[in-house]
Coordinates of C-alpha atoms in Angstrom, one line a residue:
M223 CA 105.9 112.0 168.8
T224 CA 106.4 114.8 166.4
T225 CA 104.4 114.8 163.1
P226 CA 106.8 115.1 160.2
A227 CA 106.5 118.3 158.1
A228 CA 104.8 118.0 154.8
P229 CA 107.3 117.9 152.0
A230 CA 107.6 121.3 150.1
S231 CA 106.1 121.4 146.7
R232 CA 108.4 121.5 143.8
I233 CA 105.8 123.5 141.8
P234 CA 105.7 127.4 142.3
E235 CA 102.5 128.4 144.1
E236 CA 101.5 130.8 141.3
V237 CA 101.8 128.0 138.7
H238 CA 100.0 125.5 141.0
R239 CA 97.0 127.8 141.3
R240 CA 96.5 128.0 137.6
R241 CA 97.5 124.4 136.7
W242 CA 94.0 123.4 135.4
A243 CA 93.8 126.5 133.2
I244 CA 97.3 125.6 131.8
L245 CA 96.1 122.0 131.2
G246 CA 93.2 123.5 129.2
V247 CA 95.6 125.4 127.0
L248 CA 97.8 122.3 126.5
I249 CA 94.7 120.3 125.5
L250 CA 93.8 123.0 122.9
S251 CA 97.3 122.7 121.5
L252 CA 97.0 119.0 121.4
L253 CA 93.5 119.3 119.9
I254 CA 94.9 121.1 116.8
V255 CA 97.4 118.3 116.1
V256 CA 95.0 115.4 116.5
L257 CA 92.1 117.3 114.9
D258 CA 94.0 117.6 111.7
N259 CA 94.4 113.9 111.3
S260 CA 90.8 113.1 112.2
I261 CA 89.5 115.7 109.8
L262 CA 91.7 114.3 107.0
N263 CA 90.2 110.8 107.6
V264 CA 86.8 112.2 106.6
A265 CA 88.2 114.2 103.7
V266 CA 90.2 111.4 101.9
K267 CA 87.3 110.3 99.8
T268 CA 86.7 113.9 98.6
I269 CA 90.5 114.5 97.9
S270 CA 90.6 111.3 95.9
Q271 CA 87.9 112.6 93.5
P272 CA 88.9 114.3 90.3
A273 CA 89.3 118.1 90.1
P274 CA 87.6 120.5 90.8
T275 CA 85.9 118.5 93.6
G276 CA 89.2 117.1 94.8
L277 CA 92.8 116.6 93.7
G278 CA 92.3 113.2 91.9
A279 CA 94.7 111.6 94.4
T280 CA 95.3 107.8 94.1
Q281 CA 95.1 105.6 97.1
S282 CA 98.9 105.5 97.4
E283 CA 99.0 109.3 97.2
I284 CA 96.3 109.5 99.9
E285 CA 98.4 107.2 102.1
W286 CA 101.4 109.4 101.5
A287 CA 99.4 112.5 102.4
I288 CA 98.7 110.8 105.8
N289 CA 102.2 109.2 106.1
S290 CA 104.3 112.2 105.1
Y291 CA 102.8 113.9 108.2
T292 CA 103.3 110.9 110.4
L293 CA 106.8 110.1 109.2
V294 CA 108.2 113.6 109.6
F295 CA 106.4 113.9 113.0
A296 CA 107.8 110.6 114.3
G297 CA 111.3 111.1 112.9
L298 CA 111.7 114.5 114.6
L299 CA 110.1 113.7 117.9
F300 CA 113.3 112.4 119.4
T301 CA 115.0 115.8 118.7
S302 CA 112.0 117.9 119.5
G303 CA 111.9 116.5 123.0
L304 CA 115.6 117.3 123.5
V305 CA 115.2 120.8 122.0
G306 CA 112.3 121.5 124.4
D307 CA 114.3 120.2 127.4
R308 CA 117.2 122.4 126.3
L309 CA 115.6 125.7 125.1
G310 CA 112.4 125.7 127.1
R311 CA 109.1 123.8 126.4
K312 CA 107.0 127.0 126.1
K313 CA 109.3 128.4 123.3
V314 CA 109.1 125.1 121.5
L315 CA 105.4 125.0 121.8
L316 CA 104.9 128.5 120.4
G317 CA 107.3 127.9 117.5
G318 CA 105.7 124.6 116.6
L319 CA 102.2 126.1 116.6
V320 CA 103.3 128.9 114.3
V321 CA 104.9 126.5 111.8
F322 CA 101.8 124.2 111.9
G323 CA 99.6 127.1 111.2
V324 CA 101.6 128.2 108.2
G325 CA 101.7 124.7 106.8
S326 CA 97.9 124.4 107.2
A327 CA 97.3 127.6 105.2
L328 CA 99.6 126.3 102.4
A329 CA 98.0 122.8 102.4
A330 CA 94.6 124.4 101.9
E331 CA 95.8 125.9 98.6
S332 CA 97.5 122.8 97.3
G333 CA 97.1 122.4 93.5
S334 CA 98.2 118.8 93.3
P335 CA 98.6 115.7 95.5
G336 CA 102.4 116.2 95.5
Q337 CA 102.0 119.7 96.9
L338 CA 99.5 118.4 99.6
I339 CA 102.1 115.7 100.6
A340 CA 104.8 118.4 100.9
Y341 CA 102.7 120.8 102.9
R342 CA 101.5 118.1 105.2
A343 CA 105.2 117.3 105.9
L344 CA 105.6 121.0 106.9
M345 CA 102.6 120.8 109.2
A346 CA 104.3 117.7 110.8
L347 CA 107.5 119.7 111.4
G348 CA 105.5 122.1 113.6
A349 CA 103.4 119.3 115.2
A350 CA 106.5 117.4 116.2
F351 CA 107.4 120.2 118.5
V352 CA 103.9 120.6 119.9
M353 CA 102.6 117.2 121.1
P354 CA 105.6 116.1 123.3
A355 CA 105.9 119.6 124.8
T356 CA 102.3 119.4 126.0
L357 CA 103.0 116.3 128.1
A358 CA 106.3 117.7 129.3
V359 CA 104.7 120.9 130.5
L360 CA 102.0 118.9 132.2
M361 CA 104.5 116.9 134.1
N362 CA 106.1 120.1 135.3
V363 CA 103.0 121.9 136.5
F364 CA 101.3 119.0 138.4
E365 CA 102.6 117.2 141.4
R366 CA 103.1 113.4 141.0
A367 CA 99.9 112.6 142.9
E368 CA 97.8 114.6 140.5
Q369 CA 99.7 113.5 137.3
P370 CA 97.5 110.4 136.6
K371 CA 94.4 112.5 136.7
A372 CA 95.9 115.2 134.6
I373 CA 97.2 112.7 132.0
G374 CA 93.7 111.1 132.0
I375 CA 92.1 114.4 131.1
W376 CA 94.9 115.0 128.5
A377 CA 94.1 111.7 126.9
G378 CA 90.4 112.6 127.0
G379 CA 91.4 115.7 125.0
V380 CA 92.4 113.2 122.2
G381 CA 88.8 111.9 122.3
L382 CA 87.5 115.4 122.1
A383 CA 89.6 116.0 119.0
I384 CA 88.4 112.8 117.4
A385 CA 84.8 113.9 118.1
I386 CA 85.2 117.4 116.8
G387 CA 87.4 116.5 113.8
P388 CA 85.0 114.3 111.7
I389 CA 82.0 116.5 112.4
T390 CA 83.9 119.7 111.6
G391 CA 85.4 118.1 108.5
G392 CA 82.1 116.8 107.3
A393 CA 80.3 120.2 107.8
L394 CA 83.1 122.0 106.0
L395 CA 83.1 119.6 103.0
D396 CA 79.3 120.0 102.8
H397 CA 79.6 123.8 102.4
F398 CA 83.1 124.6 101.2
W399 CA 86.0 123.2 99.1
W400 CA 88.2 120.4 100.4
G401 CA 91.0 122.9 101.4
S402 CA 88.8 124.3 104.2
V403 CA 89.6 121.2 106.3
F404 CA 93.2 122.6 106.6
L405 CA 92.4 126.3 106.7
I406 CA 90.2 125.8 109.9
N407 CA 93.5 125.1 111.8
V408 CA 94.7 128.7 111.4
P409 CA 92.2 130.5 113.8
I410 CA 92.6 127.8 116.4
V411 CA 96.4 128.2 116.2
I412 CA 96.0 132.0 116.8
V413 CA 93.9 131.5 119.9
A414 CA 96.2 128.8 121.3
V415 CA 99.3 131.0 120.8
A416 CA 97.6 134.0 122.6
L417 CA 96.5 131.8 125.6
M418 CA 99.9 130.1 125.8
V419 CA 101.8 133.4 125.9
W420 CA 99.5 134.5 128.8
L421 CA 99.2 131.4 130.9
V422 CA 101.9 128.7 130.3
P423 CA 105.1 128.9 132.3
D424 CA 108.4 127.9 130.7
S425 CA 110.5 124.9 131.9
R426 CA 113.6 123.1 130.8
D427 CA 116.1 120.4 131.8
P428 CA 118.9 121.9 133.9
N429 CA 121.3 119.2 132.3
P430 CA 120.1 118.8 128.7
G431 CA 121.9 116.5 126.2
R432 CA 123.4 117.7 122.9
L433 CA 121.4 117.4 119.7
D434 CA 121.9 114.3 117.5
P435 CA 121.6 115.2 113.8
V436 CA 123.1 111.9 112.6
G437 CA 120.5 109.9 114.7
V438 CA 117.6 112.1 113.4
L439 CA 118.7 111.6 109.8
L440 CA 119.1 107.8 110.2
S441 CA 115.6 107.5 111.9
V442 CA 113.8 109.6 109.2
V443 CA 115.6 107.9 106.3
G444 CA 115.0 104.4 107.7
L445 CA 111.3 105.0 108.4
V446 CA 110.7 106.6 105.0
L447 CA 112.3 103.7 103.1
L448 CA 110.5 101.1 105.1
V449 CA 107.1 102.6 104.8
Y450 CA 107.6 103.5 101.1
G451 CA 108.5 99.9 100.4
I452 CA 105.4 98.6 102.2
I453 CA 103.1 101.1 100.4
K454 CA 104.7 100.3 97.0
G455 CA 104.1 96.6 97.6
G456 CA 100.4 97.2 98.2
E457 CA 100.2 99.5 95.2
L458 CA 101.8 96.8 92.9
A459 CA 100.0 93.9 94.8
D460 CA 103.4 92.2 94.8
F461 CA 105.6 92.3 97.9
T462 CA 108.2 90.2 96.1
D463 CA 108.9 92.9 93.4
P464 CA 112.7 93.7 93.5
K465 CA 112.1 97.4 94.1
V466 CA 109.8 96.7 97.0
L467 CA 112.2 94.2 98.6
L468 CA 115.2 96.4 98.1
T469 CA 113.5 99.5 99.6
T470 CA 112.0 97.6 102.5
V471 CA 115.3 95.8 103.4
A472 CA 117.2 99.1 103.0
G473 CA 114.8 100.7 105.5
L474 CA 115.3 97.9 108.0
V475 CA 119.1 98.1 107.7
V476 CA 119.1 101.8 108.2
L477 CA 116.9 101.5 111.3
I478 CA 119.2 98.8 112.7
G479 CA 122.1 101.1 112.1
F480 CA 120.2 103.9 113.9
V481 CA 119.8 101.7 117.0
V482 CA 123.5 100.7 116.9
Y483 CA 124.6 104.3 116.5
E484 CA 122.3 105.5 119.3
K485 CA 123.7 102.8 121.6
R486 CA 127.3 103.9 121.1
S487 CA 126.6 107.7 121.0
D488 CA 127.4 109.8 124.1
H489 CA 124.5 112.2 123.2
P490 CA 121.8 109.9 121.7
S491 CA 118.4 111.3 120.6
L492 CA 117.0 107.9 121.7
D493 CA 118.6 106.7 124.9
V494 CA 118.3 102.9 124.4
T495 CA 119.1 102.3 128.1
Y496 CA 115.5 103.4 128.9
F497 CA 114.3 100.1 127.3
R498 CA 116.2 98.0 129.8
N499 CA 113.1 98.6 132.0
K500 CA 110.7 95.9 130.9
T501 CA 107.7 97.9 132.2
F502 CA 108.7 100.9 130.1
S503 CA 109.3 98.8 127.0
A504 CA 106.0 96.9 127.4
A505 CA 104.1 100.2 127.7
M506 CA 105.8 101.5 124.5
A507 CA 105.0 98.3 122.6
A508 CA 101.4 98.3 123.7
I509 CA 100.9 101.9 122.5
A510 CA 102.6 101.2 119.2
L511 CA 100.6 98.0 118.5
V512 CA 97.2 99.4 119.4
F513 CA 97.8 102.4 117.1
F514 CA 99.1 100.1 114.4
A515 CA 95.7 98.2 114.5
L516 CA 93.5 101.3 115.0
M517 CA 95.0 103.6 112.4
G518 CA 94.8 100.9 109.7
V519 CA 91.2 100.2 110.5
T520 CA 90.3 103.9 110.7
F521 CA 91.7 104.3 107.2
F522 CA 89.4 101.7 105.6
S523 CA 86.3 102.5 107.7
V524 CA 86.0 105.9 105.9
F525 CA 85.7 104.2 102.6
Y526 CA 83.2 101.6 104.1
T527 CA 80.9 104.3 105.4
Q528 CA 81.1 106.7 102.4
S529 CA 81.9 104.5 99.3
V530 CA 80.0 101.3 100.3
R531 CA 77.3 102.7 102.6
G532 CA 76.8 106.0 100.7
Y533 CA 77.0 108.4 103.7
S534 CA 78.0 112.0 103.1
P535 CA 81.3 113.3 104.7
L536 CA 79.2 115.0 107.5
E537 CA 77.2 111.8 108.2
A538 CA 80.4 109.7 108.1
G539 CA 81.9 112.1 110.6
A540 CA 78.9 111.8 112.9
L541 CA 79.2 108.0 112.8
M542 CA 82.6 108.3 114.4
L543 CA 81.1 110.1 117.5
P544 CA 80.7 107.0 119.7
L545 CA 84.5 106.3 119.4
A546 CA 85.3 109.8 120.6
V547 CA 82.5 110.1 123.2
A548 CA 83.7 106.9 124.9
Q549 CA 87.3 108.2 125.1
M550 CA 86.1 111.5 126.6
I551 CA 84.0 109.6 129.2
F552 CA 86.4 106.9 130.2
A553 CA 90.0 108.4 129.7
P554 CA 89.8 110.7 132.8
R555 CA 88.4 107.8 134.9
A556 CA 90.7 105.1 133.7
R557 CA 93.1 105.8 136.6
L558 CA 90.4 104.6 139.0
V559 CA 90.3 101.3 137.2
V560 CA 94.1 101.1 137.4
D561 CA 94.0 101.8 141.1
R562 CA 91.6 98.9 141.6
I563 CA 93.0 96.2 139.3
G564 CA 96.4 97.4 138.2
N565 CA 98.1 98.4 134.9
R566 CA 98.5 94.9 133.6
V567 CA 94.9 93.8 133.7
T568 CA 93.5 97.2 132.6
T569 CA 95.8 97.5 129.6
A570 CA 95.6 93.8 128.5
A571 CA 91.8 93.8 128.8
G572 CA 91.6 97.0 126.8
L573 CA 93.7 95.4 124.0
V574 CA 91.6 92.3 124.0
L575 CA 88.5 94.5 123.6
I576 CA 90.2 96.3 120.7
A577 CA 90.8 92.9 119.1
V578 CA 87.1 92.0 119.5
T579 CA 86.0 95.3 118.0
L580 CA 88.3 95.0 115.0
A581 CA 87.2 91.4 114.4
A582 CA 83.6 92.7 114.3
F583 CA 84.5 94.6 111.1
A584 CA 85.1 91.2 109.5
L585 CA 81.3 90.6 109.9
F586 CA 80.1 93.9 108.5
E587 CA 78.4 93.8 105.1
A588 CA 76.8 96.5 102.9
D589 CA 73.4 96.1 104.7
T590 CA 74.6 95.6 108.3
P591 CA 72.4 97.7 110.7
I592 CA 74.3 100.8 111.3
W593 CA 73.7 100.8 115.0
L594 CA 76.0 97.7 115.3
L595 CA 78.8 99.8 113.8
E596 CA 78.0 102.5 116.4
V597 CA 78.1 100.0 119.3
D598 CA 81.4 98.6 118.0
L599 CA 83.0 102.1 117.8
F600 CA 81.8 103.0 121.3
L601 CA 83.5 99.8 122.6
M602 CA 86.6 100.6 120.6
G603 CA 86.8 104.1 122.2
T604 CA 86.3 102.6 125.7
A605 CA 89.2 100.2 125.1
M606 CA 91.4 103.0 123.8
A607 CA 90.7 105.0 127.0
H608 CA 91.8 102.1 129.1
I609 CA 95.0 101.7 127.1
M610 CA 96.2 105.2 126.5
T611 CA 95.9 106.5 130.1
P612 CA 97.7 103.8 132.1
T613 CA 100.5 103.3 129.5
S614 CA 101.0 107.1 129.3
V615 CA 101.3 107.3 133.1
V616 CA 103.7 104.3 133.2
I617 CA 105.9 105.9 130.5
M618 CA 105.9 109.5 132.0
Q619 CA 106.6 108.4 135.5
A620 CA 109.4 106.0 134.5
L621 CA 111.8 108.8 133.9
P622 CA 112.8 111.8 136.1
R623 CA 110.6 115.0 135.8
E624 CA 113.6 116.8 134.1
K625 CA 113.4 114.3 131.3
A626 CA 109.7 114.8 130.7
G627 CA 110.3 116.0 127.2
S628 CA 112.3 112.9 126.3
A629 CA 109.7 110.6 127.8
S630 CA 106.8 112.3 126.0
A631 CA 108.7 112.3 122.7
L632 CA 109.4 108.6 123.0
S633 CA 105.7 107.9 123.8
N634 CA 104.5 109.9 120.9
T635 CA 107.1 108.5 118.6
F636 CA 106.0 104.9 119.2
R637 CA 102.4 106.0 118.8
Q638 CA 103.0 107.7 115.5
V639 CA 105.4 105.1 114.1
G640 CA 102.8 102.4 115.0
G641 CA 100.1 104.4 113.3
A642 CA 102.2 105.0 110.2
L643 CA 103.1 101.4 109.9
G644 CA 99.4 100.4 110.5
I645 CA 98.3 102.6 107.6
A646 CA 101.1 101.4 105.4
V647 CA 100.8 97.7 106.2
L648 CA 97.1 97.3 106.6
G649 CA 96.5 99.8 103.8
S650 CA 98.7 97.6 101.6
V651 CA 96.8 94.5 102.7
L652 CA 93.5 96.3 101.8
S653 CA 94.9 97.4 98.4
T654 CA 96.3 93.9 97.6
A655 CA 93.1 92.1 98.6
Y656 CA 91.0 94.6 96.7
R657 CA 93.0 94.2 93.5
D658 CA 92.7 90.4 93.8
G659 CA 89.0 90.6 94.3
I660 CA 88.2 93.1 91.5
G661 CA 90.7 92.0 88.9
D662 CA 88.4 89.4 87.2
K663 CA 85.6 91.9 86.9
L664 CA 87.7 94.5 84.9
G665 CA 88.3 92.3 81.8
M666 CA 85.9 94.4 79.7
L667 CA 88.1 97.5 80.2
P668 CA 91.1 98.6 78.1
A669 CA 94.4 97.6 79.7
G670 CA 95.4 101.1 80.8
L671 CA 92.0 101.8 82.3
R672 CA 92.0 98.4 83.9
D673 CA 95.1 99.2 85.9
T674 CA 93.6 102.5 87.1
A675 CA 90.2 101.1 88.0
G676 CA 91.8 98.3 90.0
E677 CA 93.8 100.4 92.4
S678 CA 91.0 101.3 94.9
I679 CA 87.2 101.3 95.3
E680 CA 87.1 105.1 94.5
A681 CA 89.1 104.5 91.3
T682 CA 86.7 101.7 90.3
L683 CA 83.6 103.9 91.0
G684 CA 85.2 106.8 89.2
V685 CA 85.7 104.7 86.0
A686 CA 82.2 103.2 86.4
A687 CA 80.7 106.7 86.5
K688 CA 82.5 107.7 83.3
L689 CA 81.2 104.6 81.5
G690 CA 77.5 105.4 82.3
P691 CA 75.0 102.5 82.1
Q692 CA 77.8 100.2 80.9
G693 CA 79.6 100.7 84.2
R694 CA 76.8 99.9 86.6
A695 CA 77.9 96.3 86.9
L696 CA 81.2 97.5 88.3
V697 CA 79.6 99.2 91.3
G698 CA 78.3 96.0 92.9
A699 CA 81.6 94.2 92.0
A700 CA 83.6 97.1 93.7
D701 CA 81.5 96.9 96.8
D702 CA 81.9 93.1 97.1
A703 CA 85.7 93.3 96.5
F704 CA 86.1 96.1 99.0
L705 CA 84.1 94.2 101.7
H706 CA 86.2 91.2 101.2
A707 CA 89.4 93.3 101.5
M708 CA 88.1 95.0 104.6
H709 CA 87.3 91.7 106.2
V710 CA 90.9 90.4 105.6
T711 CA 92.4 93.7 106.8
A712 CA 90.3 93.7 110.0
L713 CA 91.5 90.2 110.9
C714 CA 95.1 91.3 110.4
G715 CA 94.5 94.2 112.8
T716 CA 92.9 91.8 115.3
G717 CA 96.0 89.7 115.3
V718 CA 98.2 92.7 116.0
A719 CA 95.9 93.8 118.9
L720 CA 96.1 90.3 120.5
L721 CA 99.9 90.5 120.3
G722 CA 99.7 93.7 122.2
A723 CA 97.5 92.2 124.8
L724 CA 100.0 89.4 125.3
V725 CA 102.9 91.9 125.7
A726 CA 100.8 93.8 128.3
A727 CA 99.9 90.6 130.2
L728 CA 103.5 89.4 130.4
F729 CA 105.4 92.6 131.2
L730 CA 103.2 95.4 132.6
P731 CA 103.1 95.7 136.4
G732 CA 100.1 94.5 138.3
R733 CA 98.4 96.3 141.2
P734 CA 101.1 97.3 143.7
S735 CA 100.9 95.9 147.2
A736 CA 100.3 98.1 150.2
E737 CA 104.0 97.7 151.1
Q738 CA 105.1 98.8 147.6
R739 CA 102.8 101.8 147.7
G740 CA 104.2 102.8 151.1
E741 CA 107.7 102.5 149.8
E742 CA 106.9 104.7 146.8
E743 CA 105.4 107.3 149.1
R744 CA 108.6 107.3 151.2
E745 CA 110.7 107.7 148.1
L746 CA 108.6 110.7 147.0
V747 CA 109.0 112.4 150.4
V748 CA 112.8 111.9 150.2
A749 CA 112.9 113.2 146.7
A750 CA 110.8 116.3 147.7
E751 CA 113.2 117.0 150.6

């Protein structure tokens, strides 16, 4: 009996030899994009303080500084994936990094919250072309058998960025002005561009689709209207206000129109036929729901550690280390758990653990031992590692290698949209609950000052500081109102994570049988031939 020849590799030998060095460059590029958001989370308290320390940004302006980035990023990901598939992923990566670096330099010199919001949107324009291209290149330099391991390391890079971001941001804020948290991106961009030119090969889809400007416009407009309505509702503490209802409903209508248009288009930026695959759809939903819960909680945890507990930006950044360390440890190893118990159990269990860790925030008070927070964050990072890796593998392997840009773009779009809505919805819940809790304590203030002081804990503490001894009573009231609001918001996040666990348990695949694994291997041999 003749032994069949091993299938020829679809990866050039020269590229195959340096694949791990290429992965390192891709992770550095990813690091810049994720690093910026994790740094900003530490800096929001400083930016919300009056000039010259910060920009005097209100809570809604802080949310928009975060969401202007997220919305532009998410809205352009559909097109950026197609552009990379058409023009070449390396070219798109290089262009995106340069735009991101220019936006970072401009954001560092912002003179008002409005300028910061605008320059953050420019940074997102560059980032939208970076993140999906990193996964697309990865899928084209690794063979299928090594892809889960490579994706696990890629996901661990997110944990590394989460670890470096808060510590770096805290150290910069302790020694420099707030703009330094953006300026730090520039030298990293320069190094990443140089390494990419040297190491990373180009790749593209031999049969790319046409661009879809109408679809892009509809997705961006719909998302902006929807999230603006939600943020405005939280700012007014009234989701029944006509302006809020009109904007939110308009956003939903535009997004429905986007889906209908994409379904009928012969060159859609979002191919809705992908979602006929229940496994693919469930993986997307799980990613969106976990980032909805996580980003909303991350937003308020910064104020909990700095405003209520009194930690400096650097100390608050250090407190986030367990979350990042857990991701770095477990993300590259999550594939081993999936091999043993399957995607369904791994992802569902991860989402249940996320729910438990979010619920724990509902028990935290001003004097809770800080080690309990550290344990909770470590468990949260562990859960994240066992969600991101298996769902990313499912999504990336569901589509052909040539469509890697589109698959990566979709994955990142759902992650970013989930995060944007999490900040908007849970941030609005936090704002509304805080206003309700602090309102009765502001009766001694003039009407105009009362509205300002009631917007957020930082606003209340700022007014209290100006009042001197007379304002001391407001500090304790602000802490109590914020803790109540945090508890309410954490429980909302818990419910969302449990919904994600249910979706994963119902629709993600279990552990494949030996027969299924053998069939998959035979299909791979045929495809390689």
